[in-house]
PDB file of C-alpha atoms in Angstrom:
ATOM      1  CA  MET A   1      -0.863  -8.695   7.893  1.00 43.00           C
ATOM      2  CA  LEU A   2       0.482 -10.472  10.958  1.00 47.00           C
ATOM      3  CA  PRO A   3       3.891 -11.887  10.180  1.00 54.00           C
ATOM      4  CA  SER A   4       3.804 -15.639   9.844  1.00 54.00           C
ATOM      5  CA  PHE A   5       7.043 -15.922  11.783  1.00 55.00           C
ATOM      6  CA  ALA A   6       7.216 -15.782  15.537  1.00 58.00           C
ATOM      7  CA  PRO A   7      10.790 -16.585  16.507  1.00 61.00           C
ATOM      8  CA  HIS A   8      11.823 -16.292  20.135  1.00 65.00           C
ATOM      9  CA  ARG A   9       8.281 -16.369  21.411  1.00 64.00           C
ATOM     10  CA  GLU A  10       9.608 -17.324  24.829  1.00 66.00           C
ATOM     11  CA  ILE A  11      11.367 -13.950  25.033  1.00 70.00           C
ATOM     12  CA  PHE A  12       8.888 -11.714  23.233  1.00 76.00           C
ATOM     13  CA  ASP A  13       5.553 -13.130  24.356  1.00 86.00           C
ATOM     14  CA  LEU A  14       3.371 -10.053  24.903  1.00 92.00           C
ATOM     15  CA  PRO A  15      -0.139 -11.138  25.920  1.00 92.00           C
ATOM     16  CA  ASP A  16      -2.005  -8.656  28.122  1.00 92.00           C
ATOM     17  CA  ARG A  17       0.395  -5.909  27.060  1.00 97.00           C
ATOM     18  CA  LEU A  18      -0.814  -2.621  25.608  1.00 98.00           C
ATOM     19  CA  ALA A  19       1.468  -1.120  22.972  1.00 98.00           C
ATOM     20  CA  VAL A  20       1.230   2.306  21.346  1.00 98.00           C
ATOM     21  CA  VAL A  21       2.881   2.904  17.966  1.00 98.00           C
ATOM     22  CA  THR A  22       3.015   6.386  16.449  1.00 98.00           C
ATOM     23  CA  GLY A  23       3.219   6.710  12.691  1.00 97.00           C
ATOM     24  CA  ALA A  24       1.501   3.324  12.385  1.00 98.00           C
ATOM     25  CA  GLY A  25      -0.342   4.255   9.202  1.00 97.00           C
ATOM     26  CA  SER A  26       2.456   3.150   6.906  1.00 96.00           C
ATOM     27  CA  GLY A  27       6.021   1.949   6.541  1.00 94.00           C
ATOM     28  CA  LEU A  28       7.978   0.947   9.621  1.00 95.00           C
ATOM     29  CA  GLY A  29       5.185   2.007  11.982  1.00 97.00           C
ATOM     30  CA  ARG A  30       2.763  -0.401  10.316  1.00 97.00           C
ATOM     31  CA  MET A  31       5.384  -3.145  10.527  1.00 96.00           C
ATOM     32  CA  PHE A  32       6.123  -2.443  14.222  1.00 97.00           C
ATOM     33  CA  ALA A  33       2.402  -2.564  15.034  1.00 98.00           C
ATOM     34  CA  SER A  34       1.986  -5.834  13.140  1.00 96.00           C
ATOM     35  CA  VAL A  35       4.960  -7.507  14.821  1.00 94.00           C
ATOM     36  CA  LEU A  36       3.859  -6.431  18.305  1.00 96.00           C
ATOM     37  CA  ALA A  37       0.389  -7.831  17.568  1.00 96.00           C
ATOM     38  CA  ALA A  38       1.921 -11.068  16.253  1.00 92.00           C
ATOM     39  CA  TYR A  39       3.545 -11.504  19.656  1.00 93.00           C
ATOM     40  CA  GLY A  40       0.244 -10.979  21.425  1.00 94.00           C
ATOM     41  CA  ALA A  41       0.160  -7.282  22.330  1.00 97.00           C
ATOM     42  CA  GLU A  42      -2.942  -5.200  21.872  1.00 98.00           C
ATOM     43  CA  VAL A  43      -1.758  -2.326  19.696  1.00 98.00           C
ATOM     44  CA  CYS A  44      -2.985   1.262  19.587  1.00 98.00           C
ATOM     45  CA  CYS A  45      -2.112   2.388  16.072  1.00 98.00           C
ATOM     46  CA  LEU A  46      -1.671   6.159  15.949  1.00 98.00           C
ATOM     47  CA  ASP A  47      -1.226   8.459  12.981  1.00 98.00           C
ATOM     48  CA  ARG A  48      -2.517  11.867  11.990  1.00 96.00           C
ATOM     49  CA  ASP A  49      -4.301  10.215   9.036  1.00 96.00           C
ATOM     50  CA  LEU A  50      -7.115   8.105  10.495  1.00 97.00           C
ATOM     51  CA  SER A  51      -7.783   6.203   7.265  1.00 97.00           C
ATOM     52  CA  THR A  52      -4.261   4.774   7.113  1.00 97.00           C
ATOM     53  CA  VAL A  53      -4.202   3.610  10.737  1.00 97.00           C
ATOM     54  CA  GLU A  54      -7.661   2.134  10.330  1.00 98.00           C
ATOM     55  CA  GLU A  55      -6.198   0.023   7.511  1.00 98.00           C
ATOM     56  CA  THR A  56      -3.343  -1.076   9.769  1.00 98.00           C
ATOM     57  CA  ALA A  57      -5.711  -1.954  12.632  1.00 98.00           C
ATOM     58  CA  THR A  58      -8.090  -3.768  10.271  1.00 98.00           C
ATOM     59  CA  ASP A  59      -5.255  -5.831   8.785  1.00 96.00           C
ATOM     60  CA  ILE A  60      -4.091  -6.783  12.283  1.00 97.00           C
ATOM     61  CA  THR A  61      -7.556  -7.805  13.505  1.00 97.00           C
ATOM     62  CA  ARG A  62      -8.314  -9.754  10.315  1.00 96.00           C
ATOM     63  CA  ALA A  63      -5.126 -11.713  10.965  1.00 93.00           C
ATOM     64  CA  GLY A  64      -6.237 -12.511  14.515  1.00 94.00           C
ATOM     65  CA  GLY A  65      -4.510  -9.767  16.449  1.00 96.00           C
ATOM     66  CA  LYS A  66      -5.900  -6.989  18.623  1.00 97.00           C
ATOM     67  CA  ALA A  67      -5.630  -3.403  17.442  1.00 98.00           C
ATOM     68  CA  LEU A  68      -7.407  -0.093  17.435  1.00 97.00           C
ATOM     69  CA  ALA A  69      -6.811   3.040  15.421  1.00 98.00           C
ATOM     70  CA  ALA A  70      -6.715   6.638  16.585  1.00 98.00           C
ATOM     71  CA  ALA A  71      -6.022   9.899  14.783  1.00 98.00           C
ATOM     72  CA  VAL A  72      -3.295  11.569  16.833  1.00 98.00           C
ATOM     73  CA  ASP A  73      -1.078  14.371  15.555  1.00 98.00           C
ATOM     74  CA  VAL A  74       2.230  14.275  17.446  1.00 98.00           C
ATOM     75  CA  THR A  75       2.762  17.968  16.648  1.00 97.00           C
ATOM     76  CA  ASP A  76      -0.398  18.873  18.566  1.00 98.00           C
ATOM     77  CA  GLU A  77      -0.161  18.753  22.364  1.00 97.00           C
ATOM     78  CA  VAL A  78      -3.963  18.697  22.705  1.00 98.00           C
ATOM     79  CA  SER A  79      -4.245  15.693  20.377  1.00 98.00           C
ATOM     80  CA  VAL A  80      -1.562  13.736  22.237  1.00 98.00           C
ATOM     81  CA  ARG A  81      -2.984  14.544  25.684  1.00 98.00           C
ATOM     82  CA  ALA A  82      -6.514  13.648  24.539  1.00 98.00           C
ATOM     83  CA  PHE A  83      -5.297  10.173  23.560  1.00 98.00           C
ATOM     84  CA  ALA A  84      -3.504   9.784  26.904  1.00 97.00           C
ATOM     85  CA  SER A  85      -6.736  10.779  28.684  1.00 97.00           C
ATOM     86  CA  VAL A  86      -8.726   8.142  26.808  1.00 96.00           C
ATOM     87  CA  ILE A  87      -6.280   5.425  27.882  1.00 95.00           C
ATOM     88  CA  SER A  88      -6.251   6.534  31.529  1.00 94.00           C
ATOM     89  CA  GLY A  89     -10.035   6.980  31.473  1.00 94.00           C
ATOM     90  CA  GLN A  90     -10.362   3.321  30.512  1.00 95.00           C
ATOM     91  CA  GLY A  91      -8.221   2.334  33.489  1.00 94.00           C
ATOM     92  CA  ARG A  92      -5.571   0.931  31.137  1.00 95.00           C
ATOM     93  CA  THR A  93      -1.833   1.293  31.414  1.00 97.00           C
ATOM     94  CA  ILE A  94       0.643   1.334  28.567  1.00 98.00           C
ATOM     95  CA  ASP A  95       3.416  -1.235  28.515  1.00 98.00           C
ATOM     96  CA  ILE A  96       5.183  -0.322  25.267  1.00 98.00           C
ATOM     97  CA  LEU A  97       5.554   2.991  23.458  1.00 98.00           C
ATOM     98  CA  VAL A  98       7.132   3.073  20.008  1.00 98.00           C
ATOM     99  CA  ASN A  99       7.829   6.670  18.986  1.00 98.00           C
ATOM    100  CA  ASN A 100       8.048   6.143  15.255  1.00 97.00           C
ATOM    101  CA  ALA A 101       6.241   9.120  13.684  1.00 96.00           C
ATOM    102  CA  GLY A 102       8.613  11.071  11.504  1.00 92.00           C
ATOM    103  CA  VAL A 103       9.066  13.006   8.324  1.00 87.00           C
ATOM    104  CA  THR A 104      11.822  12.290   5.864  1.00 72.00           C
ATOM    105  CA  GLY A 105      12.986  13.511   2.528  1.00 61.00           C
ATOM    106  CA  LEU A 106      13.327  17.185   3.245  1.00 62.00           C
ATOM    107  CA  PRO A 107      12.768  18.784  -0.146  1.00 62.00           C
ATOM    108  CA  THR A 108      15.865  20.908  -0.367  1.00 70.00           C
ATOM    109  CA  ARG A 109      19.457  21.395   0.657  1.00 75.00           C
ATOM    110  CA  ILE A 110      19.854  22.732   4.167  1.00 76.00           C
ATOM    111  CA  HIS A 111      21.367  26.022   3.015  1.00 82.00           C
ATOM    112  CA  GLU A 112      18.277  26.545   0.830  1.00 82.00           C
ATOM    113  CA  MET A 113      15.745  25.365   3.407  1.00 82.00           C
ATOM    114  CA  ASP A 114      13.145  27.772   4.764  1.00 86.00           C
ATOM    115  CA  ASP A 115      12.367  28.032   8.465  1.00 90.00           C
ATOM    116  CA  GLN A 116       8.920  26.401   8.145  1.00 88.00           C
ATOM    117  CA  THR A 117      10.343  23.212   6.600  1.00 85.00           C
ATOM    118  CA  TRP A 118      12.971  23.028   9.339  1.00 86.00           C
ATOM    119  CA  THR A 119      10.387  23.702  12.065  1.00 91.00           C
ATOM    120  CA  THR A 120       8.088  20.984  10.726  1.00 90.00           C
ATOM    121  CA  ALA A 121      10.886  18.402  10.706  1.00 88.00           C
ATOM    122  CA  ILE A 122      11.921  19.265  14.267  1.00 92.00           C
ATOM    123  CA  ASP A 123       8.310  19.376  15.488  1.00 95.00           C
ATOM    124  CA  VAL A 124       7.447  15.920  14.149  1.00 94.00           C
ATOM    125  CA  ASN A 125      10.754  14.090  14.561  1.00 93.00           C
ATOM    126  CA  LEU A 126      11.956  15.492  17.861  1.00 95.00           C
ATOM    127  CA  SER A 127       9.206  17.361  19.687  1.00 97.00           C
ATOM    128  CA  GLY A 128       6.603  14.722  18.758  1.00 98.00           C
ATOM    129  CA  THR A 129       8.683  12.066  20.501  1.00 98.00           C
ATOM    130  CA  PHE A 130       8.956  14.304  23.559  1.00 98.00           C
ATOM    131  CA  ARG A 131       5.201  15.076  23.612  1.00 98.00           C
ATOM    132  CA  CYS A 132       4.178  11.422  23.355  1.00 98.00           C
ATOM    133  CA  THR A 133       6.678  10.270  25.960  1.00 98.00           C
ATOM    134  CA  ARG A 134       5.699  13.034  28.382  1.00 98.00           C
ATOM    135  CA  ALA A 135       1.971  12.362  27.967  1.00 98.00           C
ATOM    136  CA  LEU A 136       2.114   8.557  28.083  1.00 98.00           C
ATOM    137  CA  LEU A 137       4.881   7.955  30.630  1.00 97.00           C
ATOM    138  CA  PRO A 138       2.570   8.471  33.650  1.00 97.00           C
ATOM    139  CA  SER A 139       0.472   5.546  32.382  1.00 96.00           C
ATOM    140  CA  MET A 140       3.568   3.393  32.102  1.00 97.00           C
ATOM    141  CA  ILE A 141       4.711   4.351  35.601  1.00 97.00           C
ATOM    142  CA  ALA A 142       1.229   3.592  36.983  1.00 96.00           C
ATOM    143  CA  GLY A 143       1.453   0.133  35.448  1.00 96.00           C
ATOM    144  CA  GLY A 144       4.830  -0.597  37.014  1.00 97.00           C
ATOM    145  CA  GLY A 145       7.053   0.365  34.096  1.00 95.00           C
ATOM    146  CA  GLY A 146       7.400  -0.493  30.465  1.00 96.00           C
ATOM    147  CA  SER A 147       9.521   0.021  27.386  1.00 97.00           C
ATOM    148  CA  ILE A 148       9.966   3.097  25.228  1.00 98.00           C
ATOM    149  CA  VAL A 149      11.487   2.629  21.792  1.00 97.00           C
ATOM    150  CA  ASN A 150      12.477   5.777  19.888  1.00 97.00           C
ATOM    151  CA  ILE A 151      12.984   5.280  16.174  1.00 95.00           C
ATOM    152  CA  SER A 152      15.307   7.569  14.257  1.00 89.00           C
ATOM    153  CA  SER A 153      16.821   7.711  10.825  1.00 77.00           C
ATOM    154  CA  ILE A 154      20.197   6.360   9.871  1.00 72.00           C
ATOM    155  CA  MET A 155      20.716   9.805   8.389  1.00 66.00           C
ATOM    156  CA  GLY A 156      21.493  10.941  11.919  1.00 65.00           C
ATOM    157  CA  LEU A 157      24.747   9.000  11.683  1.00 68.00           C
ATOM    158  CA  GLY A 158      25.936  10.280   8.344  1.00 62.00           C
ATOM    159  CA  GLY A 159      23.533  12.721   6.789  1.00 60.00           C
ATOM    160  CA  PHE A 160      23.607  13.773   3.210  1.00 57.00           C
ATOM    161  CA  TYR A 161      26.873  14.524   1.471  1.00 55.00           C
ATOM    162  CA  PRO A 162      27.591  16.359  -1.780  1.00 57.00           C
ATOM    163  CA  GLY A 163      26.457  14.216  -4.667  1.00 58.00           C
ATOM    164  CA  SER A 164      24.200  11.964  -2.556  1.00 56.00           C
ATOM    165  CA  PRO A 165      20.517  11.619  -3.458  1.00 54.00           C
ATOM    166  CA  GLY A 166      18.673  14.749  -2.443  1.00 49.00           C
ATOM    167  CA  ILE A 167      21.710  17.050  -2.546  1.00 47.00           C
TER     168      ILE A 167
END
């Protein structure tokens, strides 16, 4: 699963770096984890579905990279803090955090949306990013700094419009 390309290795060489990617069980999260591993980072692949992140981590290690999988639900403060405790308990520090977990494809028009659907979208897409950053930032500070990458949807720039898919 590691990409065969490795352009700009002189800029993006990441050996001895620990990266955390949320939503790494599929889609962009799986790709981010694979690319970080291709550049030498050890990647903690997080997702609420352990089986999918285990697949991601297995693909990365089979291709020669370093990865581990953990079931972490970004909507659950206890789950996020438990992961942060494991990392600090190992004496490790995080160098890269990719907040990628998100839900898309809300099933209805906003004027027909119920509060629970809205709350779920906000809890995963916005509050999950906050929870992970808040819990993992002390590790990054302890290690001397790092990089936080927050992924969002292009829909934030334009949204749906009448007649677009989903409306």
